[in-house]
Each structure stands twice: as structure tokens, then as C-alpha cells.
């Protein structure tokens, strides 16, 4: 008989980490796309394309906020467990 693993509830901050990772990936792809004309010798993209590259930093901040929220929740659980 095999034991099936129990599904754990998502911890606080997990959603922020996922959203941050997606936003970071979108920014990374935008960065690759906007840098490509420099190597290909074509016309550069308009400035709005460079603004989309800033999503890398925004995604990193969102993911970091999720990690900090998860850490805070774990500390609260550890603190409430002590007697």
C-alpha cells in the first residue's frame, strides 16, 4: 500500500512569489527583445519597450515581498507554538 502525500495549504506569500516570477519573466523577455536590435543592426524599439523592461525589477520586488510575508507568517507560527 502506498502512502499518498498530503496536499499542503499554500503559505502566505506564495501567490506573491508566483506573480513576481511571472512579472520578472515578462520583463526578462522584454529585455531580450529590446536588446536584440543592437546586435542585429535594425531600428531600435520605441521608448515604451524599454519601460516594459523595468518589469524585471518590479517582479523581483513583488517576489521579495512574498518571501518576506512568508517569513513573517512562519515566525508568527513559531512564536505562538512556544509556551
Steps between C-alpha positions, in 0.01 A plus 500: 500500500643835401463807710370801312656831594268748664442824314621793704316827506681783323700709742449875521712665235499207256270687263722807507804289418322342203374833368843654551663219305258545210552878493878447517489257206293746293758770576788267413344412164438870432864571579617236256268636232610862547870411499474286186498797255838608636651171385295468182565852377131587461299799619470520879161462663303800633563614859190321631674170426782600732245588767364145480851378584456656844258218578803287589567717803132526587465121486802458723353739758162322492666161549717636782188636671345154478808341656498754782129440559563126518785552746281720720223237502747226596635713783147561628430126493825422680433767760146383571622140541721585797362479849 
